[in-house]
Tab-separated table of C-alpha atoms in Angstrom:
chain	number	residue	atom	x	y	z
A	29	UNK	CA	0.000	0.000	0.000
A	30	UNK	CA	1.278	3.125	-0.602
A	31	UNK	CA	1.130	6.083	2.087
A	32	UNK	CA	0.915	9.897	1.181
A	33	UNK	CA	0.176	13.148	2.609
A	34	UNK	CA	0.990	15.665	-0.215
A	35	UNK	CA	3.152	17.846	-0.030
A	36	UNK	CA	1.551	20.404	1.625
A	37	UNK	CA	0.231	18.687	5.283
A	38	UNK	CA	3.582	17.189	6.239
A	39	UNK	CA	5.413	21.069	5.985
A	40	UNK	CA	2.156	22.202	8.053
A	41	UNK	CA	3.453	21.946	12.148
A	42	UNK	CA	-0.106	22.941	13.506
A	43	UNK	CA	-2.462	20.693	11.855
A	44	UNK	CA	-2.811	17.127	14.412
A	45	UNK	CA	-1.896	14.415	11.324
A	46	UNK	CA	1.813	15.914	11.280
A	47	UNK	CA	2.521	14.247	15.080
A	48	UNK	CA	-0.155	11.514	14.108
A	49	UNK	CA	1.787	10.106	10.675
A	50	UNK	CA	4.668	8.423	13.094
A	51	UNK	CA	2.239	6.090	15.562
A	52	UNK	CA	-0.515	5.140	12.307
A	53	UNK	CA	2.873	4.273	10.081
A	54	UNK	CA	4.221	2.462	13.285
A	55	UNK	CA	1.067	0.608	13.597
A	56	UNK	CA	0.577	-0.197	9.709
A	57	UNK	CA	3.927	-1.609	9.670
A	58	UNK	CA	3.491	-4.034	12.462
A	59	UNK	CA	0.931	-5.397	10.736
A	60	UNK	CA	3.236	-6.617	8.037
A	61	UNK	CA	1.696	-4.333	5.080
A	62	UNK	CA	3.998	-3.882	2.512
A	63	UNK	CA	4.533	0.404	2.777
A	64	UNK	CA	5.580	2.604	0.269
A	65	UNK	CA	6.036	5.921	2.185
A	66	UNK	CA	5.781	8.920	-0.312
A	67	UNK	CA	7.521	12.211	1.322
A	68	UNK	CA	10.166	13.774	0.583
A	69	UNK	CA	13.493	13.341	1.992
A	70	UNK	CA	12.992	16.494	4.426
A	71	UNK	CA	9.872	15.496	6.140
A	72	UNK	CA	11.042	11.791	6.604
A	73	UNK	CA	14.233	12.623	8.000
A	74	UNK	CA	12.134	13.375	11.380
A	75	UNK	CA	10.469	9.945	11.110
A	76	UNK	CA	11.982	6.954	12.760
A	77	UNK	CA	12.624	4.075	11.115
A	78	UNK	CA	9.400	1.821	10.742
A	79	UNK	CA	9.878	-1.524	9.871
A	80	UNK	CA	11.791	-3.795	6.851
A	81	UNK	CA	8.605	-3.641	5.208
A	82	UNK	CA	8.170	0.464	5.095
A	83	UNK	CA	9.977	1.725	2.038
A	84	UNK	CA	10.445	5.469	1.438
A	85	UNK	CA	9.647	6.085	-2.211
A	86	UNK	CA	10.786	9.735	-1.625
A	87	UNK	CA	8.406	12.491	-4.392
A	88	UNK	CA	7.159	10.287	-6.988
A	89	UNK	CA	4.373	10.391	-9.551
A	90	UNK	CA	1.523	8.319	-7.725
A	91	UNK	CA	0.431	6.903	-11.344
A	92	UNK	CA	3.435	4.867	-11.361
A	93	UNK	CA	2.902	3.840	-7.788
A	94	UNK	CA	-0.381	3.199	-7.115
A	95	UNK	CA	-1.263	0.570	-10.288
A	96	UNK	CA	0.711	-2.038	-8.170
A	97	UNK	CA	-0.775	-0.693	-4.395
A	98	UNK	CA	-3.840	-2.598	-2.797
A	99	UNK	CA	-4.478	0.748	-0.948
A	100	UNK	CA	-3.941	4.279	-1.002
A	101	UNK	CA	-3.838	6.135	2.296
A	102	UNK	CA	-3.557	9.736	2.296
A	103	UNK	CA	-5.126	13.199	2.840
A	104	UNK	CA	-7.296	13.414	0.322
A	105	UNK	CA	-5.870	15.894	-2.031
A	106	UNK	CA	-7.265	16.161	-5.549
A	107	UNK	CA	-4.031	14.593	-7.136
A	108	UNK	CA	-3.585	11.539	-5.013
A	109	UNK	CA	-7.266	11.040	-4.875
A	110	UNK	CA	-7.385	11.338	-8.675
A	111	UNK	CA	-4.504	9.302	-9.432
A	112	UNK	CA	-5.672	6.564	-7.210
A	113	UNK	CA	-9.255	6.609	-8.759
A	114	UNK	CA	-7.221	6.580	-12.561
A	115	UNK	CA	-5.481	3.285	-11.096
A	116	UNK	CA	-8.604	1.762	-9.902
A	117	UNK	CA	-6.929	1.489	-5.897
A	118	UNK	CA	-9.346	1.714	-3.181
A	119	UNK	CA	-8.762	4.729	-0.863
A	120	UNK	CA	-8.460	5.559	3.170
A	121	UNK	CA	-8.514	9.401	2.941
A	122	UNK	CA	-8.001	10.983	6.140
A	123	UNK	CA	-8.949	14.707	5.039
A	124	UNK	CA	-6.944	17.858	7.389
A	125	UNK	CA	-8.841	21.019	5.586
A	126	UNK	CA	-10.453	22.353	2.068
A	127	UNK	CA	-11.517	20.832	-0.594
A	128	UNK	CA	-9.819	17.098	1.085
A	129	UNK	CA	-13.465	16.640	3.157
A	130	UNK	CA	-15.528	17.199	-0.278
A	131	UNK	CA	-12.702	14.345	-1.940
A	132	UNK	CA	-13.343	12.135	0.683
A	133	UNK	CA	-16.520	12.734	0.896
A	134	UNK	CA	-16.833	11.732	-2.617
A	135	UNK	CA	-14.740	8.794	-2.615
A	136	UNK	CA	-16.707	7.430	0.153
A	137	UNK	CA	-20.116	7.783	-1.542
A	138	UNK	CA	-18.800	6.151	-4.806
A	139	UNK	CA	-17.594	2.986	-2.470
A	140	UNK	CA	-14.198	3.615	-3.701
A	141	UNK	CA	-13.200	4.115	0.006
A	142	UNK	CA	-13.723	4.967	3.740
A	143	UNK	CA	-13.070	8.628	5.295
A	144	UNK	CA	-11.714	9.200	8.555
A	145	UNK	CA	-11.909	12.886	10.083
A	146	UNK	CA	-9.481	14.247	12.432
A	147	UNK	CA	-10.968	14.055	15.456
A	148	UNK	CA	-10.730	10.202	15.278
A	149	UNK	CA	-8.293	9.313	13.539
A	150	UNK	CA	-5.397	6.941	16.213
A	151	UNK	CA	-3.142	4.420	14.870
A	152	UNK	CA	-5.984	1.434	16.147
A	153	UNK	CA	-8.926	3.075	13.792
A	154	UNK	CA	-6.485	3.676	10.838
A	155	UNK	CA	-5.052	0.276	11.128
A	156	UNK	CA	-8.522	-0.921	11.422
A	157	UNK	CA	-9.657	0.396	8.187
A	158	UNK	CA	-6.561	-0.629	6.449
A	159	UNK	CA	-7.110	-4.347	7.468
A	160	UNK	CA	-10.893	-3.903	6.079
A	161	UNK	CA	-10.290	-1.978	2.705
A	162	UNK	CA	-7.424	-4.938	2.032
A	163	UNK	CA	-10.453	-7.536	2.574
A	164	UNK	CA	-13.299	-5.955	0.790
A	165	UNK	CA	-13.660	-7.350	-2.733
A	166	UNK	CA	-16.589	-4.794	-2.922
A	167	UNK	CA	-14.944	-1.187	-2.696
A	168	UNK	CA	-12.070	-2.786	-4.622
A	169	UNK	CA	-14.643	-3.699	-7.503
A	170	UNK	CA	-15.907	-0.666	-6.950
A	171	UNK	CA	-12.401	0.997	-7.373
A	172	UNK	CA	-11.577	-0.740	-10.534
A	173	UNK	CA	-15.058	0.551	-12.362
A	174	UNK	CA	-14.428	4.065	-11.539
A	175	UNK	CA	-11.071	3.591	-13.125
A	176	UNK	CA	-12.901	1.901	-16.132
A	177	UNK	CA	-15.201	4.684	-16.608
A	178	UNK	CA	-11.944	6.859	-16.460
A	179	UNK	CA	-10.541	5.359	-18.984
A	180	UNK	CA	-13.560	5.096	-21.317
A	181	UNK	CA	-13.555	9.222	-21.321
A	182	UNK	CA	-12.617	10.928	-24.191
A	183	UNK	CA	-8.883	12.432	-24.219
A	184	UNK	CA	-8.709	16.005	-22.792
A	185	UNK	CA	-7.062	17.292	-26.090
A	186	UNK	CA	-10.449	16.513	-27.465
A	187	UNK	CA	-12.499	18.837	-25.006
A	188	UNK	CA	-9.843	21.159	-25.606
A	189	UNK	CA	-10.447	21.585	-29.019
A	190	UNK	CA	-13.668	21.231	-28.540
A	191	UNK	CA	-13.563	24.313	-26.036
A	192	UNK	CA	-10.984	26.082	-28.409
A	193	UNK	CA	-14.118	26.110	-31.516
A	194	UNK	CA	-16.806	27.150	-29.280
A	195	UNK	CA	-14.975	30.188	-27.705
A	196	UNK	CA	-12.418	31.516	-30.747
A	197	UNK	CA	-13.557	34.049	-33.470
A	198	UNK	CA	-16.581	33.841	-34.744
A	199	UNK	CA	-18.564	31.613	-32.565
A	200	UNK	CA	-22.001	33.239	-30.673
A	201	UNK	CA	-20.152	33.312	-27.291
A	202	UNK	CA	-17.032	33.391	-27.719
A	203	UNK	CA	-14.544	37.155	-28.391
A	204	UNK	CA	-14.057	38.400	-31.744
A	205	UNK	CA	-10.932	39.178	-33.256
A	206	UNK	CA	-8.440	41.254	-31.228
A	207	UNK	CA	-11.368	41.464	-28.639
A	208	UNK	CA	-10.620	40.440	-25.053
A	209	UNK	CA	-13.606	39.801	-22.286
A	210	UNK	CA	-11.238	41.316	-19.670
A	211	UNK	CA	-12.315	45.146	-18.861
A	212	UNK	CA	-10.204	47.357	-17.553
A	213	UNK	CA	-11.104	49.160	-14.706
A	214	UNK	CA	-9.440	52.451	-12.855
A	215	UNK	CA	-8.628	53.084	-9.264
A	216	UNK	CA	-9.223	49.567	-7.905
């Protein structure tokens, strides 16, 4: 399983998951899981050692990690939420602030995964939901047909040109030549 908190949360010294991520990856690791840790160097320098099965994978692209992960556990930011939904890998999101509850939220509701707020989360619940994520064949079915209907979408350069006719010169809504829909505007 692979194990991420952005890069973002693990700079953030206030926010409760910074002095959490030692004890849950502690706790994870005893429980034999296979761990790819994905921080950079800087942040896991203040981590202890875990375990021989708790690799740190340093800043890497998670769609080249998380094809070959059973789970994804992280904070729920859009990128590692939408790579892990590409790669059909069932989620634990444990969101800190923003846009990560909505994410989770989502994920959750689609079956993909489970949610865990911060006012719960301990090493026991985390671990708890790791061991039943691994051992439901639903939310991993579930994972692997979002990722299907993922696939099935058509290419972004398509909605870009797409995007590109209806707004460029000479459509209805779109600016004319050497027009711009930006005003200018004085003493602001």
């Amino acid at each position: 399983m692979c194990v991420t908190f952005g890069t973002v949360i693990p700079r953030l010294r206030d926010l409760p998951l910074r002095d959490t991520m030692t004890p849950v990856l502690r706790r994870l690791a005893e429980r034999d899981y296979e761990l790819l840790v994905a921080t950079d160097e800087e942040t896991a320098a203040d981590w202890p050692e875990l375990s021989r099965y708790a690799h740190r994978i340093g800043r890497i692209p998670m769609a080249q990690v998380l094809p070959s992960c059973d789970l994804l556990v992280s904070h729920g930011g859009q990128g590692s939420v939408l790579a892990a939904l590409a790669a059909g890998c069932p989620q634990l999101l444990l969101p800190q602030f923003d846009d990560q509850f909505d994410n989770a939220d989502m994920v959750e509701r689609a079956g993909a995964g489970l949610c865990v707020t911060p006012d719960l989360i301990t090493p026991d619940l985390v671990a708890g939901h790791v061991e039943a994520l691994v051992e439901d064949a639903v939310c991993t079915a579930r994972a692997a047909g979002l990722a299907e209907e993922i696939r099935r979408q058509p290419p972004l350069s398509r909605t870009v040109d797409l995007l590109t006719r209806l707004a460029g010169p000479g459509s209805p809504r779109g600016p004319g030549p050497g027009t711009s829909n930006v005003r200018a505007t004085s003493g602001v």
